[in-house]
Amino acid sequence: MNKRIHMALLIFLVIISFYVLRSFVIASDFKRIKISSSEVMIPASYGEILGSNGEPIVENSLDYDVYIDVGYAKVLSQIDGWKYPDRVIEAVKYFGLNPNSQEVSRIISSQKGGIEVGPVKAQMIKNLPKGISRFLNIQRSFVETKVSPSLRVIANAINQEYSKYTSPKRNGAIFYNSFGIYNLVSGIKKYIKPVNGDTIITTINPSIQDFANQMIEEDVKENDARGGEVIVTDPQNNDVLAIASTWQYDAPIMNLFQPASTMKPLIFCEALQEGVVSTNTKFNGPYYIPDPRIPLIIKDAEPHSWPISLKDALIYSSDVAEMKIATRLIEKIGPQAYYNWFLKFGFGNKTGIDLPDETNGILTPPSEWYGIGGQEMAIGQSIAVTGIQMITALNAVVNGGYWIRPHVVNEIVSPNGDVVYRYHPFVRKIFESHITSIVKNFMIGVVEKGTGIPAQIKGVLVGGKTGTAEKPKNGKVSTKGPWFSLFYGFFPANDPRYSIYVMVDQPSKGLYYGEDVSAPLIHSIGKYILDLSKGSEKTRYDFLPYKMPNLEGLPLNQALSIMKAISIPTNHISFSGNGIVISQSPPPNTPLSKVKKVRIKLGIG
């Protein structure tokens, strides 16, 4: 009996050993298959560009193309044991399609082929339900950029200038588990978030930009002109609020023209500062050109009686007075010093605005002047400028004498919220503030009763200057045209917060003077800006980091807070009395670089 049991056990062990050995042999004949993960790249998008009010100028969105593989879903339903087509219908509904539509229903019923979903947002891919991911094919992805037509030119320019910031930083990816040789996606194994480009916060107001663009297009069409441009700035800091043109490039920083009489306020400031004229100076006409090679006599286009005062010379745009002022300047300070003033105005060189392809302009040195070339520059001839050069220079007349580099970007913010760039103003003082106050008052007269009457805005004090320039044709200029029609305006004139420069190139329907073609745009754009700001307080830059603020009327604690904000040390400030600030030393608009001590007197206002 024991022998039989032992024999049975032996046979059993032999059989077991045989099958164990056989299993190793079989296993050795098969190759181990590595199941790799499947990856879908998520490209990072370019950074967005925002207006000064937070409205998008350029908006990017990341999309995918998705394909539902119906045939493979049928195979998976048999392997995994779920009822076909339940999960296919779930997928169709998830992506917003109708499973009962004729085409989708036909494909589901056929159990073959697939359903093209089309563009899908990145968040939908990230949040895919577990049951449907295995039979989806995510083939490609792209970034869609949206930009308003009126903002396209400036948006492209900003993108070009700041591409190192707006460019995507790092692509992301979604890693899935693979399924067999088909390498179709299963559940999400790992998600790497893309790092997009930085967000650019600009000075551009999209609403003002859009309206300015509309107005210049209408004006050019109405006057059958070749083209036109408009620039809107805050003259206190040279923020560019709008920069529009009818050309498909950034014309205000590239196109050249003769500025004509819009040059005159700058020459008036120069002449007053150099002491060659005073507010009591009077002029008689005409102006006889002191060069026998140029047998011309300069007369004024606007009729008026002689003599004419300095103020009326600007109000009625007297070329005679301007030529005589320029002659006095050249005789007193010399041609080179006179020329250097134009360099101070920023002519002949780029302003340095943060946009690509800016043009230098043309400024002829004294050695190349012909006849009265220097005097002609005073009336905006024998010189070529860009719109951004002119508005930057003229802003110095209305902001207390400061030439400030124009700019369109305030700051740049990384995807994690860090400020990676912040604008710092470049400022130089070119006029004394008491001089600019005189000329600014003259420019108010231009709009009140002179050549700029069409620029008036009801209820708001406006100042400005007209210009009408002869446009060279085949290298020559003619009193019969063609013309550049120009106007510079600012408001509210007692505390300028907006300035506008308009240039219309070659109006050809009869009207061509700046007051007829360009000045009306100051009215329409200015009124729109003021209406836009009603009910929402505009951010004000009353206290700028380069000049002494006006503290009169403020309580002491507010005055001290302001001085702290512009880095005036507390031990450099003294005060006396009680109440509000009734006087200060140094006076408002003094360059901070010259401020050593501040004395404040308080009293009852």
Coordinates of C-alpha atoms in Angstrom, one line a residue:
M1 CA 0.0 0.0 0.0
N2 CA 2.8 2.4 1.0
K3 CA 4.6 1.5 -2.3
R4 CA 1.6 2.5 -4.3
I5 CA 1.2 5.8 -2.5
H6 CA 4.9 6.6 -3.0
M7 CA 4.7 5.7 -6.7
A8 CA 1.6 7.9 -7.2
L9 CA 3.4 10.9 -5.5
L10 CA 6.4 10.3 -7.7
I11 CA 4.4 10.3 -10.9
F12 CA 2.5 13.5 -9.7
L13 CA 5.8 15.3 -9.1
V14 CA 7.2 14.2 -12.5
I15 CA 4.1 15.6 -14.2
I16 CA 4.3 18.9 -12.3
S17 CA 7.9 19.2 -13.0
F18 CA 7.2 18.6 -16.7
Y19 CA 4.6 21.4 -16.9
V20 CA 6.8 23.8 -15.0
L21 CA 9.7 23.2 -17.3
R22 CA 7.4 23.5 -20.3
S23 CA 6.1 26.8 -19.2
F24 CA 9.7 28.2 -19.0
V25 CA 10.4 26.9 -22.5
I26 CA 7.2 28.5 -23.8
A27 CA 7.9 31.8 -22.0
S28 CA 11.5 31.9 -23.5
D29 CA 10.0 31.8 -27.0
F30 CA 8.1 35.1 -26.5
K31 CA 9.6 38.6 -26.5
R32 CA 8.7 40.9 -23.8
I33 CA 6.7 43.9 -25.1
K34 CA 7.4 47.3 -23.6
I35 CA 4.2 49.5 -23.5
S36 CA 5.4 53.0 -24.0
S37 CA 3.4 56.1 -23.0
S38 CA 1.8 58.3 -25.7
E39 CA 2.5 62.1 -25.6
V40 CA 0.4 65.0 -27.0
M41 CA 2.3 68.2 -27.1
I42 CA 0.6 71.4 -25.9
P43 CA 2.2 74.3 -27.6
A44 CA 2.6 77.4 -25.4
S45 CA 0.9 80.4 -26.8
Y46 CA 2.3 83.9 -27.4
G47 CA 1.6 86.4 -24.6
E48 CA -1.4 88.6 -24.7
I49 CA -1.2 92.4 -25.3
L50 CA -3.6 94.5 -23.3
G51 CA -4.8 98.1 -23.5
S52 CA -4.4 100.6 -20.7
N53 CA -7.9 99.8 -19.5
G54 CA -7.3 96.0 -19.5
E55 CA -9.1 95.4 -22.8
P56 CA -7.3 92.9 -25.0
I57 CA -5.5 94.2 -28.1
V58 CA -4.2 90.7 -29.0
E59 CA -5.9 87.6 -27.5
N60 CA -4.6 84.1 -28.0
S61 CA -6.4 80.8 -27.5
L62 CA -5.1 77.2 -27.7
D63 CA -7.1 74.7 -29.7
Y64 CA -6.8 70.9 -30.6
D65 CA -8.1 68.8 -33.5
V66 CA -9.9 65.7 -32.1
Y67 CA -11.0 62.5 -33.9
I68 CA -13.3 59.9 -32.3
D69 CA -12.3 56.4 -33.6
V70 CA -15.6 54.6 -33.7
G71 CA -14.2 51.4 -35.2
Y72 CA -11.7 51.0 -32.4
A73 CA -14.3 51.9 -29.8
K74 CA -16.3 48.9 -30.9
V75 CA -13.2 46.7 -30.4
L76 CA -12.6 48.1 -26.9
S77 CA -16.2 47.6 -25.9
Q78 CA -15.8 43.8 -26.5
I79 CA -12.5 43.7 -24.7
D80 CA -13.5 45.8 -21.7
G81 CA -17.0 44.6 -21.5
W82 CA -19.1 47.8 -21.9
K83 CA -22.1 48.1 -24.1
Y84 CA -21.5 49.7 -27.5
P85 CA -22.2 52.6 -28.4
D86 CA -22.7 54.0 -24.9
R87 CA -19.2 55.5 -24.4
V88 CA -19.1 56.8 -28.0
I89 CA -22.3 58.7 -27.4
E90 CA -20.8 60.0 -24.2
A91 CA -17.8 61.3 -26.1
V92 CA -19.9 62.9 -28.8
K93 CA -22.0 64.7 -26.2
Y94 CA -18.8 65.8 -24.2
F95 CA -17.5 67.6 -27.3
G96 CA -20.8 69.3 -27.9
L97 CA -22.0 67.2 -30.9
N98 CA -25.5 65.8 -31.5
P99 CA -25.4 62.0 -31.5
N100 CA -28.8 61.9 -33.2
S101 CA -27.7 64.0 -36.2
Q102 CA -27.9 62.2 -39.5
E103 CA -24.1 62.0 -40.1
V104 CA -23.0 61.2 -36.6
S105 CA -25.8 58.6 -36.1
R106 CA -24.8 56.9 -39.4
I107 CA -21.2 56.6 -38.4
I108 CA -22.1 55.2 -34.9
S109 CA -24.4 52.7 -36.5
S110 CA -21.9 51.5 -39.1
Q111 CA -19.3 50.8 -36.3
K112 CA -16.6 51.9 -38.7
G113 CA -14.6 55.0 -39.4
G114 CA -14.7 58.0 -37.1
I115 CA -16.2 61.3 -36.2
E116 CA -14.1 64.5 -36.7
V117 CA -14.8 66.8 -33.7
G118 CA -12.7 69.8 -34.9
P119 CA -11.1 72.5 -32.8
V120 CA -11.3 71.8 -29.1
K121 CA -10.1 74.0 -26.2
A122 CA -7.1 72.8 -24.2
Q123 CA -9.1 72.6 -21.0
M124 CA -11.5 70.1 -22.5
I125 CA -8.5 67.8 -23.4
K126 CA -7.1 68.1 -19.9
N127 CA -10.5 67.2 -18.3
L128 CA -11.3 64.2 -20.6
P129 CA -13.6 61.6 -18.8
K130 CA -11.8 58.3 -18.2
G131 CA -14.0 56.1 -20.3
I132 CA -13.6 57.9 -23.6
S133 CA -10.0 58.8 -23.7
R134 CA -8.8 55.4 -25.1
F135 CA -10.6 55.7 -28.5
L136 CA -9.7 59.4 -29.2
N137 CA -7.1 60.5 -31.6
I138 CA -5.6 64.0 -30.8
Q139 CA -3.6 64.7 -33.9
R140 CA -2.5 68.3 -33.8
S141 CA -2.9 71.6 -32.1
F142 CA -2.7 75.3 -33.0
V143 CA -2.9 78.8 -31.5
E144 CA -5.6 81.2 -32.7
T145 CA -4.8 84.9 -32.4
K146 CA -7.7 87.4 -32.3
V147 CA -7.1 91.1 -33.0
S148 CA -9.4 94.0 -34.0
P149 CA -8.7 95.4 -37.5
S150 CA -8.2 98.9 -36.1
L151 CA -5.5 97.6 -33.8
R152 CA -3.8 95.2 -36.2
V153 CA -0.9 97.5 -37.2
I154 CA 0.0 98.6 -33.7
A155 CA -0.4 95.1 -32.4
N156 CA 2.0 93.7 -35.0
A157 CA 4.5 96.5 -34.2
I158 CA 4.4 95.8 -30.5
N159 CA 4.8 92.1 -31.1
Q160 CA 7.8 92.7 -33.3
E161 CA 9.4 95.1 -30.8
Y162 CA 8.8 92.9 -27.7
S163 CA 9.0 89.4 -29.3
K164 CA 11.5 88.2 -26.7
Y165 CA 8.8 88.7 -24.1
T166 CA 5.7 87.6 -26.0
S167 CA 7.3 84.5 -27.4
P168 CA 6.2 81.2 -25.8
K169 CA 8.6 80.1 -23.0
R170 CA 8.1 76.3 -22.9
N171 CA 5.7 73.9 -24.5
G172 CA 3.7 71.6 -22.3
A173 CA 2.5 68.0 -22.8
I174 CA -0.1 65.4 -21.8
F175 CA 1.3 61.9 -21.3
Y176 CA -1.1 59.0 -21.7
N177 CA -0.8 55.2 -21.2
S178 CA -0.6 53.4 -24.5
F179 CA -2.8 50.6 -25.7
G180 CA -1.1 47.9 -27.9
I181 CA 0.5 48.5 -31.2
Y182 CA -2.1 51.2 -32.1
N183 CA -0.5 53.6 -29.6
L184 CA -4.0 55.1 -28.9
V185 CA -4.4 57.2 -25.8
S186 CA -5.8 55.9 -22.5
G187 CA -5.8 57.6 -19.1
I188 CA -3.7 60.7 -18.4
K189 CA -0.4 59.7 -16.8
K190 CA 1.2 63.1 -16.5
Y191 CA 0.4 66.7 -17.3
I192 CA 3.0 69.4 -17.9
K193 CA 1.5 72.9 -18.1
P194 CA 2.8 75.1 -21.0
V195 CA 4.5 78.3 -20.1
N196 CA 3.1 81.0 -22.3
G197 CA 4.6 84.3 -23.4
D198 CA 4.5 87.3 -21.1
T199 CA 1.6 89.7 -21.0
I200 CA 2.2 93.2 -22.2
I201 CA 0.3 96.1 -20.7
T202 CA 0.3 99.0 -23.0
T203 CA -0.6 102.7 -22.9
I204 CA -3.0 102.2 -25.9
N205 CA -6.7 102.8 -25.2
P206 CA -8.4 100.4 -27.6
S207 CA -11.6 102.5 -27.7
I208 CA -9.8 105.7 -28.5
Q209 CA -7.6 103.9 -31.1
D210 CA -10.6 102.4 -32.8
F211 CA -12.4 105.8 -33.0
A212 CA -9.3 107.7 -34.1
N213 CA -8.8 105.1 -36.8
Q214 CA -12.4 105.5 -38.0
M215 CA -12.2 109.3 -38.0
I216 CA -9.0 109.6 -40.0
E217 CA -10.3 107.1 -42.6
E218 CA -13.5 109.1 -43.0
D219 CA -11.6 112.4 -43.2
V220 CA -9.2 111.0 -45.9
K221 CA -12.2 109.7 -47.9
E222 CA -14.1 112.9 -47.5
N223 CA -11.2 115.1 -48.7
D224 CA -10.1 112.6 -51.4
A225 CA -6.6 112.5 -49.7
R226 CA -3.7 110.1 -50.3
G227 CA -3.7 109.1 -46.6
G228 CA -3.7 110.4 -43.1
E229 CA -2.5 109.7 -39.5
V230 CA -3.6 110.6 -35.9
I231 CA -1.6 110.3 -32.7
V232 CA -3.2 110.8 -29.3
T233 CA -1.0 111.2 -26.2
D234 CA -1.1 112.3 -22.6
P235 CA 1.3 115.3 -22.8
Q236 CA 2.3 115.0 -19.1
N237 CA 4.1 111.7 -19.6
N238 CA 3.9 111.0 -23.3
D239 CA 1.8 107.9 -23.0
V240 CA 0.6 107.0 -26.5
L241 CA -3.1 106.5 -26.2
A242 CA -3.7 105.9 -29.9
I243 CA -1.6 105.8 -33.0
A244 CA -3.7 105.3 -36.1
S245 CA -3.3 105.8 -39.9
T246 CA -4.9 104.8 -43.2
W247 CA -1.7 103.0 -44.2
Q248 CA -1.1 99.3 -43.4
Y249 CA 2.2 100.2 -41.5
D250 CA 3.0 102.4 -38.6
A251 CA 3.0 105.6 -40.6
P252 CA 3.2 108.1 -37.6
I253 CA 6.7 106.9 -36.8
M254 CA 7.8 106.3 -40.5
N255 CA 6.2 108.8 -42.8
L256 CA 8.0 112.2 -43.4
F257 CA 6.4 115.6 -44.0
Q258 CA 7.1 119.3 -43.6
P259 CA 5.5 120.4 -40.4
A260 CA 4.7 123.9 -41.6
S261 CA 3.2 126.3 -39.0
T262 CA 2.9 123.6 -36.4
M263 CA 6.6 124.4 -35.8
K264 CA 5.9 127.9 -34.7
P265 CA 5.1 127.4 -31.0
L266 CA 8.5 125.8 -30.6
I267 CA 10.2 128.8 -32.2
F268 CA 8.2 131.2 -30.1
C269 CA 9.4 129.4 -26.9
E270 CA 13.0 129.4 -28.1
A271 CA 12.9 133.2 -29.0
L272 CA 11.3 134.1 -25.7
Q273 CA 13.9 132.0 -23.8
E274 CA 16.8 133.5 -25.8
G275 CA 15.5 137.0 -25.2
V276 CA 15.1 138.1 -28.8
V277 CA 11.4 138.9 -28.3
S278 CA 9.1 139.7 -25.4
T279 CA 5.3 139.7 -25.0
N280 CA 5.4 143.4 -26.0
T281 CA 7.2 142.8 -29.3
K282 CA 5.4 144.0 -32.4
F283 CA 6.1 143.3 -36.1
N284 CA 5.5 145.1 -39.4
G285 CA 5.3 143.4 -42.7
P286 CA 6.2 142.2 -45.2
Y287 CA 9.5 140.3 -45.0
Y288 CA 12.0 141.0 -47.6
I289 CA 14.3 138.0 -48.2
P290 CA 17.9 139.3 -47.6
D291 CA 19.3 137.1 -50.4
P292 CA 19.5 138.5 -54.0
R293 CA 19.4 134.9 -55.3
I294 CA 15.8 134.6 -54.0
P295 CA 13.8 137.5 -55.3
L296 CA 10.7 136.9 -53.1
I297 CA 8.8 138.9 -50.6
I298 CA 7.1 136.9 -47.8
K299 CA 3.5 138.0 -47.0
D300 CA 0.9 136.5 -44.6
A301 CA -1.9 134.3 -45.9
E302 CA -4.3 135.6 -43.2
P303 CA -5.3 139.3 -43.7
H304 CA -4.7 141.5 -40.6
S305 CA -3.6 145.0 -39.8
W306 CA 0.0 146.0 -39.1
P307 CA 1.8 146.2 -36.7
I308 CA 1.0 142.7 -35.2
S309 CA 1.7 141.7 -31.6
L310 CA 3.7 138.6 -30.7
K311 CA 0.5 136.9 -29.5
D312 CA -1.5 137.7 -32.6
A313 CA 1.5 136.6 -34.7
L314 CA 0.8 133.0 -33.5
I315 CA -3.0 133.3 -33.4
Y316 CA -3.1 134.3 -37.1
S317 CA 0.0 132.3 -38.0
S318 CA 2.1 135.2 -39.4
D319 CA 4.9 133.9 -41.6
V320 CA 6.3 137.4 -41.7
A321 CA 6.7 137.6 -37.9
E322 CA 8.1 134.1 -37.8
M323 CA 10.8 134.8 -40.4
K324 CA 11.8 138.0 -38.6
I325 CA 12.0 136.1 -35.3
A326 CA 14.2 133.4 -36.9
T327 CA 16.4 136.1 -38.4
R328 CA 16.9 137.7 -34.9
L329 CA 17.7 134.3 -33.4
I330 CA 20.3 133.5 -36.0
E331 CA 21.9 136.9 -35.7
K332 CA 22.0 136.8 -31.9
I333 CA 23.0 133.2 -31.1
G334 CA 24.5 132.1 -34.4
P335 CA 23.5 129.5 -37.0
Q336 CA 25.0 126.5 -35.1
A337 CA 23.3 127.3 -31.7
Y338 CA 20.0 128.0 -33.7
Y339 CA 20.4 124.6 -35.3
N340 CA 21.1 123.0 -31.9
W341 CA 17.7 124.1 -30.7
F342 CA 16.1 121.9 -33.4
L343 CA 18.2 119.0 -32.0
K344 CA 16.7 119.8 -28.6
F345 CA 13.2 119.6 -30.1
G346 CA 14.1 116.0 -31.1
F347 CA 14.3 116.6 -34.9
G348 CA 16.8 114.8 -37.1
N349 CA 16.9 111.8 -34.7
K350 CA 14.6 109.0 -33.6
T351 CA 12.5 109.7 -30.5
G352 CA 13.3 106.2 -29.3
I353 CA 9.7 105.2 -29.1
D354 CA 9.4 101.5 -28.3
L355 CA 8.2 100.5 -31.8
P356 CA 10.2 99.1 -34.7
D357 CA 11.3 100.9 -37.9
E358 CA 11.2 104.5 -36.6
T359 CA 12.6 107.1 -39.1
N360 CA 15.2 109.8 -38.2
G361 CA 13.7 112.6 -40.3
I362 CA 15.7 115.2 -42.1
L363 CA 17.4 118.1 -40.4
T364 CA 19.9 120.1 -42.6
P365 CA 23.0 121.5 -40.9
P366 CA 24.0 125.1 -41.3
S367 CA 26.8 124.2 -43.7
E368 CA 24.2 123.0 -46.2
W369 CA 21.6 125.8 -45.9
Y370 CA 20.7 127.6 -49.1
G371 CA 19.8 131.2 -48.8
I372 CA 17.2 131.5 -46.0
G373 CA 17.3 127.8 -45.1
G374 CA 17.5 128.6 -41.4
Q375 CA 14.5 130.9 -41.5
E376 CA 12.5 128.5 -43.5
M377 CA 12.9 125.9 -40.8
A378 CA 11.1 128.2 -38.4
I379 CA 8.0 128.0 -40.6
G380 CA 8.3 124.3 -41.0
Q381 CA 10.0 124.2 -44.4
S382 CA 13.4 122.8 -45.4
I383 CA 12.9 120.1 -42.7
A384 CA 11.2 116.7 -42.6
V385 CA 9.7 115.2 -39.5
T386 CA 7.5 112.3 -38.4
G387 CA 4.2 112.7 -36.5
I388 CA 5.6 111.2 -33.4
Q389 CA 8.5 113.7 -33.5
M390 CA 6.1 116.6 -33.8
I391 CA 3.7 115.7 -31.0
T392 CA 6.6 114.9 -28.7
A393 CA 8.2 118.3 -29.3
L394 CA 4.9 120.2 -29.0
N395 CA 4.0 118.4 -25.8
A396 CA 6.9 120.1 -24.2
V397 CA 5.2 123.5 -24.8
V398 CA 2.0 122.4 -22.9
N399 CA 3.5 120.2 -20.1
G400 CA 5.8 122.9 -18.6
G401 CA 8.9 122.5 -20.9
Y402 CA 9.7 118.8 -20.7
W403 CA 10.7 116.7 -23.7
I404 CA 9.7 113.1 -22.8
R405 CA 10.4 110.0 -24.8
P406 CA 7.1 108.6 -26.1
H407 CA 6.2 105.0 -25.2
V408 CA 3.5 102.4 -25.8
V409 CA 4.3 99.9 -23.1
N410 CA 3.9 100.4 -19.4
E411 CA 4.9 97.1 -18.0
I412 CA 5.3 93.4 -18.9
V413 CA 4.1 90.6 -16.6
S414 CA 5.2 87.0 -16.6
P415 CA 2.7 84.1 -16.6
N416 CA 3.3 83.7 -12.8
G417 CA 2.5 87.3 -12.2
D418 CA 6.0 88.8 -11.8
V419 CA 6.7 92.2 -13.4
V420 CA 9.7 91.6 -15.7
Y421 CA 9.7 95.1 -17.2
R422 CA 8.4 98.5 -16.1
Y423 CA 8.7 101.7 -18.1
H424 CA 10.9 104.4 -16.7
P425 CA 10.6 107.9 -18.3
F426 CA 13.5 109.5 -20.2
V427 CA 13.0 113.3 -19.7
R428 CA 15.0 116.4 -20.5
K429 CA 14.0 120.0 -19.7
I430 CA 14.2 122.2 -22.9
F431 CA 12.0 125.2 -21.9
E432 CA 11.4 127.2 -18.7
S433 CA 7.9 126.7 -17.4
H434 CA 7.1 130.5 -17.4
I435 CA 8.0 130.6 -21.1
T436 CA 5.7 127.7 -22.0
S437 CA 2.8 129.3 -20.0
I438 CA 3.0 132.3 -22.3
V439 CA 3.0 130.3 -25.5
K440 CA 0.4 127.9 -24.3
N441 CA -1.9 130.9 -23.7
F442 CA -1.2 132.1 -27.2
M443 CA -2.2 128.6 -28.5
I444 CA -5.5 128.9 -26.6
G445 CA -6.1 132.1 -28.6
V446 CA -5.5 130.2 -31.9
V447 CA -8.5 128.0 -31.2
E448 CA -10.6 130.7 -29.5
K449 CA -10.4 133.3 -32.4
G450 CA -7.6 132.3 -34.8
T451 CA -7.0 129.7 -37.4
G452 CA -8.0 126.8 -35.1
I453 CA -11.7 127.6 -34.4
P454 CA -13.0 124.3 -35.9
A455 CA -11.1 122.5 -33.1
Q456 CA -13.3 123.9 -30.4
I457 CA -15.1 121.5 -28.0
K458 CA -18.1 122.9 -26.2
G459 CA -17.5 123.3 -22.4
V460 CA -13.8 122.6 -22.7
L461 CA -10.9 125.0 -23.2
V462 CA -8.8 123.8 -26.2
G463 CA -5.4 125.1 -27.5
G464 CA -3.6 124.3 -30.7
K465 CA -1.8 125.2 -33.9
T466 CA -2.7 124.8 -37.5
G467 CA -0.3 124.0 -40.3
T468 CA -0.5 123.8 -44.1
A469 CA 2.7 122.6 -45.9
E470 CA 3.6 122.5 -49.5
K471 CA 4.3 118.9 -50.5
P472 CA 7.3 118.3 -52.8
K473 CA 6.4 116.8 -56.1
N474 CA 9.2 115.6 -58.4
G475 CA 11.7 117.3 -56.1
K476 CA 9.9 120.7 -56.3
V477 CA 7.3 122.6 -54.3
S478 CA 4.5 124.8 -55.6
T479 CA 2.1 127.3 -54.1
K480 CA -0.5 125.4 -56.1
G481 CA 0.0 122.2 -54.1
P482 CA -0.2 119.3 -53.3
W483 CA -0.4 119.9 -49.6
F484 CA 0.0 118.4 -46.1
S485 CA -2.9 119.5 -43.8
L486 CA -1.8 119.6 -40.1
F487 CA -3.1 120.4 -36.7
Y488 CA -1.9 120.0 -33.1
G489 CA -4.4 120.3 -30.3
F490 CA -4.5 119.8 -26.5
F491 CA -7.2 119.9 -23.8
P492 CA -8.3 120.8 -21.2
A493 CA -6.0 123.7 -21.9
N494 CA -5.6 124.8 -18.3
D495 CA -4.4 121.3 -17.3
P496 CA -3.6 119.4 -20.5
R497 CA -4.3 115.7 -20.3
Y498 CA -4.7 114.9 -24.0
S499 CA -2.9 116.1 -27.1
I500 CA -3.7 115.1 -30.7
Y501 CA -1.6 115.5 -33.8
V502 CA -3.3 115.1 -37.2
M503 CA -1.7 114.9 -40.6
V504 CA -3.7 114.5 -43.8
D505 CA -1.6 113.8 -46.9
Q506 CA -2.6 115.5 -50.2
P507 CA -6.3 116.5 -49.7
S508 CA -7.6 117.2 -53.3
K509 CA -11.3 118.2 -53.1
G510 CA -10.5 122.0 -52.9
L511 CA -10.0 122.4 -49.1
Y512 CA -6.4 121.9 -47.9
Y513 CA -5.7 124.3 -45.0
G514 CA -5.1 122.7 -41.7
E515 CA -8.1 124.5 -40.1
D516 CA -10.4 123.1 -42.8
V517 CA -9.2 119.5 -43.1
S518 CA -7.4 118.5 -39.9
A519 CA -8.7 120.8 -37.1
P520 CA -12.2 119.3 -37.2
L521 CA -10.7 115.9 -36.1
I522 CA -9.5 117.5 -32.8
H523 CA -13.1 118.4 -32.1
S524 CA -14.6 115.0 -33.0
I525 CA -11.9 112.8 -31.3
G526 CA -11.7 115.2 -28.3
K527 CA -15.4 115.1 -27.8
Y528 CA -15.4 111.3 -28.0
I529 CA -12.6 111.0 -25.4
L530 CA -14.4 113.3 -23.0
D531 CA -17.7 111.4 -23.4
L532 CA -15.8 108.1 -23.0
S533 CA -14.3 109.3 -19.6
K534 CA -17.7 110.4 -18.2
G535 CA -18.7 108.2 -15.3
S536 CA -15.2 106.6 -15.0
E537 CA -12.4 108.6 -13.6
K538 CA -9.3 108.6 -15.8
T539 CA -6.1 107.6 -14.1
R540 CA -4.2 110.9 -13.6
Y541 CA -0.5 111.5 -13.4
D542 CA -0.6 114.8 -11.5
F543 CA 2.6 114.1 -9.7
L544 CA 5.3 113.1 -12.1
P545 CA 8.7 111.7 -11.0
Y546 CA 10.8 114.4 -12.7
K547 CA 9.3 117.7 -11.7
M548 CA 8.1 119.5 -8.6
P549 CA 4.3 119.1 -8.2
N550 CA 1.8 121.8 -7.4
L551 CA 1.0 121.3 -3.7
E552 CA -1.3 124.3 -3.3
G553 CA -4.6 123.6 -1.7
L554 CA -3.5 120.2 -0.3
P555 CA -3.5 119.3 3.4
L556 CA -0.1 118.7 4.9
N557 CA -0.3 114.9 5.2
Q558 CA -1.2 114.6 1.5
A559 CA 1.6 117.0 0.4
L560 CA 4.1 115.0 2.5
S561 CA 2.8 111.7 1.0
I562 CA 3.2 113.0 -2.5
M563 CA 6.8 114.2 -1.9
K564 CA 7.6 110.8 -0.4
A565 CA 6.3 109.2 -3.5
I566 CA 8.7 111.2 -5.7
S567 CA 11.6 110.5 -3.4
I568 CA 12.1 113.9 -1.7
P569 CA 13.7 113.0 1.8
T570 CA 11.7 114.1 4.8
N571 CA 14.8 115.9 6.3
H572 CA 14.8 118.2 3.1
I573 CA 11.2 119.4 3.9
S574 CA 10.3 122.2 6.2
F575 CA 6.8 123.8 6.8
S576 CA 5.2 126.5 8.9
G577 CA 1.7 127.5 9.8
N578 CA -1.5 125.5 10.0
G579 CA -4.2 124.5 7.5
I580 CA -3.6 123.8 3.8
V581 CA -0.6 124.6 1.6
I582 CA -0.9 128.2 0.4
S583 CA 2.6 128.6 -1.0
Q584 CA 5.7 126.5 -1.8
S585 CA 9.3 126.8 -2.7
P586 CA 10.6 125.8 -5.2
P587 CA 7.6 126.5 -7.5
P588 CA 5.7 123.8 -9.4
N589 CA 7.4 122.4 -12.5
T590 CA 10.9 122.9 -11.1
P591 CA 13.1 119.9 -12.3
L592 CA 13.5 117.5 -9.3
S593 CA 17.2 117.4 -10.1
K594 CA 17.4 121.0 -9.0
V595 CA 15.3 120.6 -5.8
K596 CA 17.5 120.7 -2.7
K597 CA 15.2 122.0 0.0
V598 CA 11.4 122.3 0.1
R599 CA 9.6 125.0 2.1
I600 CA 5.9 124.8 2.6
K601 CA 3.7 127.6 4.1
L602 CA 0.3 126.5 5.5
G603 CA -2.7 128.7 6.0
I604 CA -6.5 129.1 5.6
G605 CA -7.4 128.7 1.9

